[in-house]
């Protein structure tokens, strides 16, 4: 409802009486209470005001009092030193260990008192020492350190420099506390492609956590961490990351970031990562070679560029042995605004290098700049402690440019470095650019971009004429005399006389280096290589007498560096016999040189080999290595080269003999009478008068008899039965009855049935039989093979299948035969020689019409004319076994 204007709003409803409403504080209270309450209110307000005023005054005064500064301020100084106690080679071989040693050396240098300085360094025992980088400085290493102090306890920079310079561990000390503005001011190449480990603290323990440094003013720990960004990742020889920076903040604890590990460089999938875990062994041909090729407009066209590439690939590189131990190569192209490093000493062999160089495409977009190319080449460094040669190939010889490049060339043309220049379009025969070369005489020049093989050979002689002081200079390898137009056959030794797989691989490596010195080509000189193991047979390496280059020949030889047989007995006779049977691939109208490598020189083996040496013909050169006796080997050839160890020292000697055959020494003969025990045996002929004194036999100690009750006496016994015709039954009866009547220890016997080279019975080998019953069962199981047998098959079975037991010592072989032709005797000579070195060979001739030289294949030849008389022949065989 609505109210009228004059109505009383206090009125609520009809029926409620109207009343007068008034509100009072403390209504109906006593006056004294009212006064007290009022006074309390006033006082409270006054105290509130006073408190606010005092609070403001207190805050103001408190803010006006200075707060003492207990924080530490960071300070870093950079030292660049050259080591004198740790060679660079040690860094290459053990990077992490070298970092620890270098850190300890610096800590000792800054902590030890020095007579060179009268100051007292404020050294804390846990001052962080960080190695920022290590570079090659020839024999020694350049090392960059960062030393981090609190600003309050830092020593003077010059005092630290003097202190470190007085240490015997360092030289050439420079110091700064300024962060370089550009990376070029502190470039340092790493020694490894693996991630750096930063070593700090007094114990040299790896750490990436902040290091605590006590504040001098209050003793309150403050955190000091050097902000170094990322350790540079190496791409080629130079560092490509941001420079090191140090951040400090006044009136506050020093803060920053810890050392950030770098991302390892990407490794090509086809190449093994370069590592420094294996100790590097220097050879006389260990060298880092940098080839820098002009890619500018001065080359004129792609044809000229490709012509030079072809010369490098096909003429220059084949003269070097490229591997991890010898020559390693960096390859780059340049112009006035570009320098492209395409190889950085990371190749495994010549094929890898050649494939990279041949794939490079000519640019020709920019002008030439010799200065830029020479300067950039100086920034390429290998990881090995070896000398370096820069081959700088330019199509320009601008004199002004050459003068500007002189200051940079000086770095490359003094030991242990070498600079060889080649001018491609020269009107001065390369002399102008040659002013930059080592001694100003290591230069070449052509006027038509056509480089020759003579230049390649002379350049190679320049390269290997000077070595580091620690390595004796090798004799310059001369080009072999090719006046006789001789082709060469190489016969390698891969039997157990070599001693180990490592030595065999050393032999293969040295032979490959020898081949690299030969002018291999269809027009001049060709070659072949042969490997022969008595247990495996022989193999002629592919492409014999058909190589297009020395590199191709050497690479084929290197492919056989695992062709070593530790269980194969050596035999010059067997090796030369194999070669004598494979002469069909020789080139007509060419003189022949045969190069034989051997680690053994058994007198009978050498004498037996003479027959096959005569069949082979040509100029036989024997390289006697290790324990081989050159006096004995001179019976085989008048050209014998002796080397205690297989090294490149033999190269010049071999090359000097290729066209100079020599007469062999007379055969050394000794009067002997081999015993025969019955009238039916064939007496051995007494040899002729001694023409040359025989070598004095070595004094040997009699070995104990492992089988004193053995009958026949202790030895393995191999029986080779002729499995053919009616004579097989006679052999079976002999072996069933009289021959073995007194035998024991049948585990040392082996029975084989032979017929032809392709047809024979499965052999029963040593250890397969345990008693007489088993022996006779096997003998009676041998069946007739129905083909005319050959004694060659018997010797081949013995060589390839017999495995005598070691506890019974040597192996005596008994061969039953109906006879042999002169060719069969000749073909069996090598095998016979090997068997006779390891035991006695007894041949039992069944109804022989003619011996036909069988007596030359054995120690005892017994004639069994009456095949029904088993008792007599049994006595003769057993006497031969017991003699």
mmCIF file of N, CA, C and O in Angstrom, residues 570-574 577 602-609 612 795 799 828-839 841 856-859:
data_model
loop_
_atom_site.group_PDB
_atom_site.id
_atom_site.type_symbol
_atom_site.label_atom_id
_atom_site.label_comp_id
_atom_site.label_asym_id
_atom_site.label_seq_id
_atom_site.Cartn_x
_atom_site.Cartn_y
_atom_site.Cartn_z
ATOM 1 N N UNK A 570 106.254 -74.545 -42.346
ATOM 2 C CA UNK A 570 106.849 -73.872 -43.515
ATOM 3 C C UNK A 570 107.502 -74.862 -44.455
ATOM 4 O O UNK A 570 107.991 -75.916 -44.050
ATOM 5 N N UNK A 571 107.528 -74.522 -45.730
ATOM 6 C CA UNK A 571 108.241 -75.334 -46.718
ATOM 7 C C UNK A 571 108.515 -74.513 -47.964
ATOM 8 O O UNK A 571 107.605 -74.194 -48.733
ATOM 9 N N UNK A 572 109.779 -74.167 -48.149
ATOM 10 C CA UNK A 572 110.165 -73.489 -49.377
ATOM 11 C C UNK A 572 109.985 -74.423 -50.569
ATOM 12 O O UNK A 572 109.612 -73.984 -51.667
ATOM 13 N N UNK A 573 110.228 -75.691 -50.351
ATOM 14 C CA UNK A 573 110.074 -76.661 -51.434
ATOM 15 C C UNK A 573 108.640 -76.694 -51.944
ATOM 16 O O UNK A 573 108.383 -76.609 -53.147
ATOM 17 N N UNK A 574 107.688 -76.811 -51.010
ATOM 18 C CA UNK A 574 106.281 -76.877 -51.400
ATOM 19 C C UNK A 574 105.832 -75.577 -52.047
ATOM 20 O O UNK A 574 105.060 -75.577 -53.017
ATOM 21 N N UNK A 577 107.367 -75.387 -55.499
ATOM 22 C CA UNK A 577 106.742 -76.388 -56.353
ATOM 23 C C UNK A 577 105.387 -75.892 -56.856
ATOM 24 O O UNK A 577 105.053 -76.030 -58.028
ATOM 25 N N UNK A 602 115.473 -74.397 -43.232
ATOM 26 C CA UNK A 602 115.886 -75.783 -43.020
ATOM 27 C C UNK A 602 116.744 -76.239 -44.198
ATOM 28 O O UNK A 602 116.376 -76.064 -45.370
ATOM 29 N N UNK A 603 117.893 -76.838 -43.892
ATOM 30 C CA UNK A 603 118.861 -77.163 -44.937
ATOM 31 C C UNK A 603 118.292 -78.140 -45.966
ATOM 32 O O UNK A 603 118.429 -77.928 -47.185
ATOM 33 N N UNK A 604 117.648 -79.217 -45.509
ATOM 34 C CA UNK A 604 117.105 -80.186 -46.465
ATOM 35 C C UNK A 604 115.972 -79.578 -47.284
ATOM 36 O O UNK A 604 115.829 -79.858 -48.479
ATOM 37 N N UNK A 605 115.184 -78.725 -46.651
ATOM 38 C CA UNK A 605 114.095 -78.056 -47.364
ATOM 39 C C UNK A 605 114.650 -77.149 -48.457
ATOM 40 O O UNK A 605 114.159 -77.123 -49.590
ATOM 41 N N UNK A 606 115.695 -76.413 -48.133
ATOM 42 C CA UNK A 606 116.311 -75.513 -49.109
ATOM 43 C C UNK A 606 116.886 -76.303 -50.278
ATOM 44 O O UNK A 606 116.714 -75.943 -51.454
ATOM 45 N N UNK A 607 117.562 -77.393 -49.965
ATOM 46 C CA UNK A 607 118.176 -78.189 -51.031
ATOM 47 C C UNK A 607 117.112 -78.811 -51.934
ATOM 48 O O UNK A 607 117.275 -78.858 -53.153
ATOM 49 N N UNK A 608 116.016 -79.282 -51.345
ATOM 50 C CA UNK A 608 114.945 -79.857 -52.164
ATOM 51 C C UNK A 608 114.261 -78.801 -53.024
ATOM 52 O O UNK A 608 113.705 -79.103 -54.085
ATOM 53 N N UNK A 609 114.282 -77.553 -52.556
ATOM 54 C CA UNK A 609 113.617 -76.474 -53.293
ATOM 55 C C UNK A 609 114.389 -76.052 -54.529
ATOM 56 O O UNK A 609 113.835 -75.416 -55.433
ATOM 57 N N UNK A 612 112.889 -76.958 -57.964
ATOM 58 C CA UNK A 612 111.761 -76.160 -58.441
ATOM 59 C C UNK A 612 112.189 -74.731 -58.764
ATOM 60 O O UNK A 612 111.602 -74.087 -59.644
ATOM 61 N N UNK A 795 100.977 -88.885 -50.509
ATOM 62 C CA UNK A 795 101.619 -87.742 -49.847
ATOM 63 C C UNK A 795 100.603 -86.632 -49.538
ATOM 64 O O UNK A 795 100.676 -85.988 -48.490
ATOM 65 N N UNK A 799 99.707 -85.117 -45.887
ATOM 66 C CA UNK A 799 99.887 -83.693 -45.606
ATOM 67 C C UNK A 799 98.599 -83.041 -45.111
ATOM 68 O O UNK A 799 98.617 -82.227 -44.190
ATOM 69 N N UNK A 828 105.747 -85.041 -55.779
ATOM 70 C CA UNK A 828 105.674 -85.429 -54.367
ATOM 71 C C UNK A 828 106.844 -84.911 -53.549
ATOM 72 O O UNK A 828 106.871 -85.071 -52.323
ATOM 73 N N UNK A 829 107.803 -84.289 -54.202
ATOM 74 C CA UNK A 829 109.030 -83.894 -53.513
ATOM 75 C C UNK A 829 108.775 -82.923 -52.369
ATOM 76 O O UNK A 829 109.323 -83.061 -51.273
ATOM 77 N N UNK A 830 107.929 -81.925 -52.627
ATOM 78 C CA UNK A 830 107.687 -80.912 -51.592
ATOM 79 C C UNK A 830 107.024 -81.524 -50.370
ATOM 80 O O UNK A 830 107.432 -81.270 -49.226
ATOM 81 N N UNK A 831 105.996 -82.332 -50.601
ATOM 82 C CA UNK A 831 105.305 -82.961 -49.475
ATOM 83 C C UNK A 831 106.232 -83.898 -48.717
ATOM 84 O O UNK A 831 106.198 -83.970 -47.478
ATOM 85 N N UNK A 832 107.055 -84.605 -49.452
ATOM 86 C CA UNK A 832 108.012 -85.510 -48.815
ATOM 87 C C UNK A 832 108.961 -84.741 -47.911
ATOM 88 O O UNK A 832 109.277 -85.168 -46.798
ATOM 89 N N UNK A 833 109.415 -83.607 -48.389
ATOM 90 C CA UNK A 833 110.338 -82.794 -47.600
ATOM 91 C C UNK A 833 109.713 -82.382 -46.279
ATOM 92 O O UNK A 833 110.356 -82.422 -45.219
ATOM 93 N N UNK A 834 108.458 -82.000 -46.321
ATOM 94 C CA UNK A 834 107.781 -81.576 -45.096
ATOM 95 C C UNK A 834 107.591 -82.752 -44.142
ATOM 96 O O UNK A 834 107.840 -82.642 -42.939
ATOM 97 N N UNK A 835 107.150 -83.896 -44.679
ATOM 98 C CA UNK A 835 106.951 -85.072 -43.824
ATOM 99 C C UNK A 835 108.257 -85.522 -43.176
ATOM 100 O O UNK A 835 108.291 -85.904 -41.997
ATOM 101 N N UNK A 836 109.343 -85.455 -43.901
ATOM 102 C CA UNK A 836 110.630 -85.930 -43.379
ATOM 103 C C UNK A 836 111.198 -84.990 -42.326
ATOM 104 O O UNK A 836 112.036 -85.403 -41.515
ATOM 105 N N UNK A 837 110.758 -83.763 -42.344
ATOM 106 C CA UNK A 837 111.183 -82.853 -41.281
ATOM 107 C C UNK A 837 110.481 -83.170 -39.977
ATOM 108 O O UNK A 837 110.955 -82.819 -38.900
ATOM 109 N N UNK A 838 109.328 -83.798 -40.062
ATOM 110 C CA UNK A 838 108.528 -84.067 -38.864
ATOM 111 C C UNK A 838 108.505 -85.549 -38.493
ATOM 112 O O UNK A 838 107.708 -85.981 -37.666
ATOM 113 N N UNK A 839 109.361 -86.325 -39.117
ATOM 114 C CA UNK A 839 109.417 -87.747 -38.818
ATOM 115 C C UNK A 839 110.075 -88.503 -39.959
ATOM 116 O O UNK A 839 110.600 -87.903 -40.909
ATOM 117 N N UNK A 841 110.073 -91.121 -43.191
ATOM 118 C CA UNK A 841 109.251 -91.628 -44.285
ATOM 119 C C UNK A 841 109.861 -92.950 -44.755
ATOM 120 O O UNK A 841 111.031 -92.998 -45.157
ATOM 121 N N UNK A 856 114.515 -90.802 -53.382
ATOM 122 C CA UNK A 856 114.663 -89.382 -53.029
ATOM 123 C C UNK A 856 113.494 -88.864 -52.200
ATOM 124 O O UNK A 856 113.559 -87.763 -51.660
ATOM 125 N N UNK A 857 112.433 -89.678 -52.116
ATOM 126 C CA UNK A 857 111.244 -89.239 -51.381
ATOM 127 C C UNK A 857 111.208 -89.779 -49.949
ATOM 128 O O UNK A 857 110.279 -89.462 -49.210
ATOM 129 N N UNK A 858 112.181 -90.575 -49.553
ATOM 130 C CA UNK A 858 112.056 -91.255 -48.266
ATOM 131 C C UNK A 858 113.387 -91.338 -47.544
ATOM 132 O O UNK A 858 114.461 -91.078 -48.111
ATOM 133 N N UNK A 859 113.303 -91.741 -46.303
ATOM 134 C CA UNK A 859 114.497 -92.018 -45.507
ATOM 135 C C UNK A 859 114.937 -93.474 -45.683
ATOM 136 O O UNK A 859 116.129 -93.783 -45.641
#
